[in-house]
Amino acid sequence: MDIMRVRDELVCTRRVPGLRSASLRVLENQQGDLSVATDAVGVPTGKWVFTTSGSAARLAMSDPQVITDLSICGIIDQWDP
């Protein structure tokens, strides 16, 4: 698991069927690297979140058939980087 910050929502008009209707977010880690994650919790921009990656990322989604290798699992209420 990693801690990341949500930078923005990512809207794609065309995507593979395996993504289904999953919401996508652009995340930034503490080193400034950007990643795209599926959003299982509906997090707003600017919030700190914890994520899971690899095959466990699919299990965080309500539909484990969604193809993803990075998912947001929760919103962090208090954390000072």
Short mmCIF file of N, CA and C in Angstrom, two decimals:
data_model
loop_
_atom_site.label_atom_id
_atom_site.label_comp_id
_atom_site.label_asym_id
_atom_site.label_seq_id
_atom_site.Cartn_x
_atom_site.Cartn_y
_atom_site.Cartn_z
N MET A 1 0.84 -1.18 0.00
CA MET A 1 0.00 0.00 0.00
C MET A 1 0.88 1.24 0.00
N ASP A 2 0.37 2.29 -0.62
CA ASP A 2 1.09 3.55 -0.70
C ASP A 2 0.15 4.70 -0.35
N ILE A 3 0.74 5.81 0.06
CA ILE A 3 -0.02 7.05 0.30
C ILE A 3 0.25 7.98 -0.87
N MET A 4 -0.83 8.50 -1.45
CA MET A 4 -0.72 9.39 -2.61
C MET A 4 -1.75 10.50 -2.49
N ARG A 5 -1.57 11.54 -3.31
CA ARG A 5 -2.52 12.66 -3.32
C ARG A 5 -3.24 12.68 -4.66
N VAL A 6 -4.54 12.92 -4.63
CA VAL A 6 -5.34 12.99 -5.86
C VAL A 6 -5.11 14.35 -6.50
N ARG A 7 -4.59 14.33 -7.71
CA ARG A 7 -4.32 15.57 -8.44
C ARG A 7 -5.52 16.02 -9.27
N ASP A 8 -6.20 15.05 -9.90
CA ASP A 8 -7.29 15.41 -10.81
C ASP A 8 -8.10 14.18 -11.18
N GLU A 9 -9.26 14.43 -11.73
CA GLU A 9 -10.08 13.37 -12.31
C GLU A 9 -9.59 13.14 -13.73
N LEU A 10 -9.65 11.91 -14.20
CA LEU A 10 -9.25 11.60 -15.57
C LEU A 10 -10.47 11.09 -16.31
N VAL A 11 -10.85 11.81 -17.36
CA VAL A 11 -12.02 11.44 -18.15
C VAL A 11 -11.55 10.93 -19.51
N CYS A 12 -11.95 9.72 -19.84
CA CYS A 12 -11.59 9.10 -21.12
C CYS A 12 -12.87 8.77 -21.88
N THR A 13 -12.97 9.23 -23.11
CA THR A 13 -14.17 8.95 -23.90
C THR A 13 -14.14 7.56 -24.51
N ARG A 14 -12.95 7.01 -24.68
CA ARG A 14 -12.83 5.65 -25.21
C ARG A 14 -11.88 4.88 -24.32
N ARG A 15 -12.29 3.68 -23.92
CA ARG A 15 -11.43 2.82 -23.12
C ARG A 15 -11.83 1.37 -23.32
N VAL A 16 -10.98 0.48 -22.89
CA VAL A 16 -11.23 -0.94 -23.09
C VAL A 16 -12.45 -1.37 -22.26
N PRO A 17 -13.19 -2.35 -22.73
CA PRO A 17 -14.39 -2.80 -22.01
C PRO A 17 -14.10 -3.28 -20.59
N GLY A 18 -12.91 -3.79 -20.33
CA GLY A 18 -12.57 -4.31 -19.01
C GLY A 18 -12.53 -3.26 -17.91
N LEU A 19 -12.44 -1.97 -18.28
CA LEU A 19 -12.48 -0.91 -17.28
C LEU A 19 -13.90 -0.60 -16.84
N ARG A 20 -14.85 -1.06 -17.63
CA ARG A 20 -16.27 -0.85 -17.33
C ARG A 20 -16.54 0.63 -17.07
N SER A 21 -17.25 0.97 -16.02
CA SER A 21 -17.56 2.39 -15.75
C SER A 21 -16.75 2.92 -14.57
N ALA A 22 -15.61 2.32 -14.29
CA ALA A 22 -14.78 2.72 -13.15
C ALA A 22 -14.31 4.16 -13.30
N SER A 23 -14.40 4.94 -12.21
CA SER A 23 -13.88 6.30 -12.20
C SER A 23 -12.36 6.24 -12.12
N LEU A 24 -11.72 7.18 -12.81
CA LEU A 24 -10.26 7.22 -12.85
C LEU A 24 -9.77 8.52 -12.22
N ARG A 25 -8.65 8.45 -11.51
CA ARG A 25 -8.04 9.61 -10.87
C ARG A 25 -6.55 9.65 -11.18
N VAL A 26 -6.01 10.86 -11.34
CA VAL A 26 -4.57 11.06 -11.48
C VAL A 26 -4.02 11.26 -10.08
N LEU A 27 -3.04 10.44 -9.70
CA LEU A 27 -2.45 10.50 -8.36
C LEU A 27 -0.99 10.93 -8.46
N GLU A 28 -0.52 11.58 -7.39
CA GLU A 28 0.88 11.97 -7.30
C GLU A 28 1.46 11.39 -6.02
N ASN A 29 2.60 10.70 -6.15
CA ASN A 29 3.24 10.18 -4.94
C ASN A 29 4.13 11.25 -4.32
N GLN A 30 4.78 10.95 -3.23
CA GLN A 30 5.56 11.94 -2.51
C GLN A 30 6.83 12.36 -3.24
N GLN A 31 7.24 11.61 -4.26
CA GLN A 31 8.38 11.98 -5.08
C GLN A 31 7.96 12.82 -6.29
N GLY A 32 6.65 13.01 -6.47
CA GLY A 32 6.14 13.81 -7.59
C GLY A 32 5.79 13.02 -8.83
N ASP A 33 5.89 11.70 -8.78
CA ASP A 33 5.54 10.85 -9.92
C ASP A 33 4.03 10.74 -10.04
N LEU A 34 3.52 10.78 -11.27
CA LEU A 34 2.08 10.67 -11.51
C LEU A 34 1.70 9.26 -11.90
N SER A 35 0.51 8.84 -11.48
CA SER A 35 -0.05 7.53 -11.82
C SER A 35 -1.55 7.70 -12.02
N VAL A 36 -2.15 6.73 -12.68
CA VAL A 36 -3.60 6.70 -12.85
C VAL A 36 -4.12 5.51 -12.05
N ALA A 37 -5.20 5.74 -11.29
CA ALA A 37 -5.78 4.69 -10.47
C ALA A 37 -7.29 4.65 -10.65
N THR A 38 -7.87 3.48 -10.46
CA THR A 38 -9.32 3.39 -10.38
C THR A 38 -9.73 3.84 -8.98
N ASP A 39 -10.91 4.44 -8.91
CA ASP A 39 -11.38 5.02 -7.65
C ASP A 39 -12.57 4.22 -7.13
N ALA A 40 -12.34 3.46 -6.08
CA ALA A 40 -13.39 2.62 -5.51
C ALA A 40 -14.21 3.34 -4.44
N VAL A 41 -13.79 4.56 -4.04
CA VAL A 41 -14.46 5.22 -2.92
C VAL A 41 -15.06 6.59 -3.26
N GLY A 42 -14.79 7.14 -4.43
CA GLY A 42 -15.34 8.44 -4.80
C GLY A 42 -14.64 9.62 -4.16
N VAL A 43 -13.33 9.63 -4.23
CA VAL A 43 -12.53 10.66 -3.57
C VAL A 43 -12.46 11.95 -4.40
N PRO A 44 -12.56 13.12 -3.74
CA PRO A 44 -12.44 14.39 -4.45
C PRO A 44 -10.96 14.77 -4.68
N THR A 45 -10.74 15.67 -5.59
CA THR A 45 -9.41 16.17 -5.89
C THR A 45 -8.79 16.85 -4.67
N GLY A 46 -7.49 16.64 -4.48
CA GLY A 46 -6.76 17.29 -3.40
C GLY A 46 -6.61 16.45 -2.14
N LYS A 47 -7.36 15.39 -2.01
CA LYS A 47 -7.31 14.55 -0.81
C LYS A 47 -6.15 13.56 -0.87
N TRP A 48 -5.65 13.21 0.32
CA TRP A 48 -4.67 12.15 0.47
C TRP A 48 -5.40 10.81 0.58
N VAL A 49 -4.88 9.80 -0.08
CA VAL A 49 -5.52 8.49 -0.10
C VAL A 49 -4.48 7.40 0.12
N PHE A 50 -4.97 6.21 0.48
CA PHE A 50 -4.08 5.06 0.45
C PHE A 50 -4.53 4.15 -0.68
N THR A 51 -3.55 3.55 -1.33
CA THR A 51 -3.81 2.76 -2.53
C THR A 51 -3.26 1.35 -2.37
N THR A 52 -3.73 0.48 -3.22
CA THR A 52 -3.16 -0.85 -3.32
C THR A 52 -2.86 -1.10 -4.79
N SER A 53 -1.85 -1.91 -5.05
CA SER A 53 -1.43 -2.14 -6.43
C SER A 53 -1.31 -3.63 -6.71
N GLY A 54 -1.02 -3.92 -7.95
CA GLY A 54 -0.89 -5.31 -8.37
C GLY A 54 -2.25 -6.00 -8.44
N SER A 55 -2.25 -7.31 -8.29
CA SER A 55 -3.50 -8.07 -8.41
C SER A 55 -4.49 -7.72 -7.30
N ALA A 56 -4.01 -7.24 -6.14
CA ALA A 56 -4.91 -6.84 -5.06
C ALA A 56 -5.77 -5.63 -5.43
N ALA A 57 -5.31 -4.84 -6.38
CA ALA A 57 -6.06 -3.65 -6.79
C ALA A 57 -7.43 -4.02 -7.37
N ARG A 58 -7.52 -5.12 -8.07
CA ARG A 58 -8.81 -5.57 -8.62
C ARG A 58 -9.79 -5.90 -7.50
N LEU A 59 -9.28 -6.48 -6.42
CA LEU A 59 -10.15 -6.90 -5.33
C LEU A 59 -10.71 -5.72 -4.54
N ALA A 60 -10.08 -4.54 -4.65
CA ALA A 60 -10.58 -3.35 -3.97
C ALA A 60 -11.80 -2.77 -4.68
N MET A 61 -12.00 -3.11 -5.92
CA MET A 61 -13.13 -2.60 -6.69
C MET A 61 -14.39 -3.40 -6.36
N SER A 62 -15.55 -2.75 -6.52
CA SER A 62 -16.81 -3.46 -6.27
C SER A 62 -17.01 -4.61 -7.25
N ASP A 63 -16.43 -4.48 -8.45
CA ASP A 63 -16.46 -5.55 -9.45
C ASP A 63 -15.02 -6.02 -9.68
N PRO A 64 -14.63 -7.17 -9.16
CA PRO A 64 -13.24 -7.63 -9.31
C PRO A 64 -12.85 -7.96 -10.74
N GLN A 65 -13.77 -7.86 -11.69
CA GLN A 65 -13.44 -8.08 -13.10
C GLN A 65 -12.86 -6.84 -13.76
N VAL A 66 -12.91 -5.68 -13.08
CA VAL A 66 -12.34 -4.45 -13.62
C VAL A 66 -10.82 -4.64 -13.71
N ILE A 67 -10.26 -4.33 -14.90
CA ILE A 67 -8.82 -4.50 -15.07
C ILE A 67 -8.11 -3.25 -14.53
N THR A 68 -7.34 -3.43 -13.49
CA THR A 68 -6.58 -2.34 -12.89
C THR A 68 -5.41 -2.91 -12.12
N ASP A 69 -4.35 -2.13 -12.01
CA ASP A 69 -3.23 -2.53 -11.16
C ASP A 69 -2.92 -1.47 -10.11
N LEU A 70 -3.82 -0.46 -9.99
CA LEU A 70 -3.70 0.54 -8.93
C LEU A 70 -5.10 1.03 -8.59
N SER A 71 -5.51 0.87 -7.34
CA SER A 71 -6.85 1.29 -6.89
C SER A 71 -6.75 2.10 -5.61
N ILE A 72 -7.63 3.09 -5.51
CA ILE A 72 -7.76 3.87 -4.28
C ILE A 72 -8.63 3.07 -3.34
N CYS A 73 -8.15 2.85 -2.11
CA CYS A 73 -8.87 2.05 -1.14
C CYS A 73 -9.53 2.88 -0.04
N GLY A 74 -9.04 4.08 0.20
CA GLY A 74 -9.62 4.89 1.25
C GLY A 74 -9.08 6.30 1.26
N ILE A 75 -9.85 7.21 1.88
CA ILE A 75 -9.47 8.60 2.03
C ILE A 75 -8.84 8.77 3.41
N ILE A 76 -7.70 9.40 3.47
CA ILE A 76 -7.00 9.64 4.74
C ILE A 76 -7.57 10.91 5.38
N ASP A 77 -8.10 10.79 6.59
CA ASP A 77 -8.70 11.93 7.27
C ASP A 77 -7.65 12.88 7.84
N GLN A 78 -6.61 12.35 8.46
CA GLN A 78 -5.57 13.18 9.04
C GLN A 78 -4.22 12.57 8.74
N TRP A 79 -3.35 13.37 8.13
CA TRP A 79 -2.00 12.93 7.84
C TRP A 79 -1.18 14.14 7.44
N ASP A 80 0.00 14.28 8.02
CA ASP A 80 0.87 15.40 7.72
C ASP A 80 2.12 14.89 7.04
N PRO A 81 2.23 15.11 5.73
CA PRO A 81 3.38 14.57 5.00
C PRO A 81 4.65 15.26 5.44
#
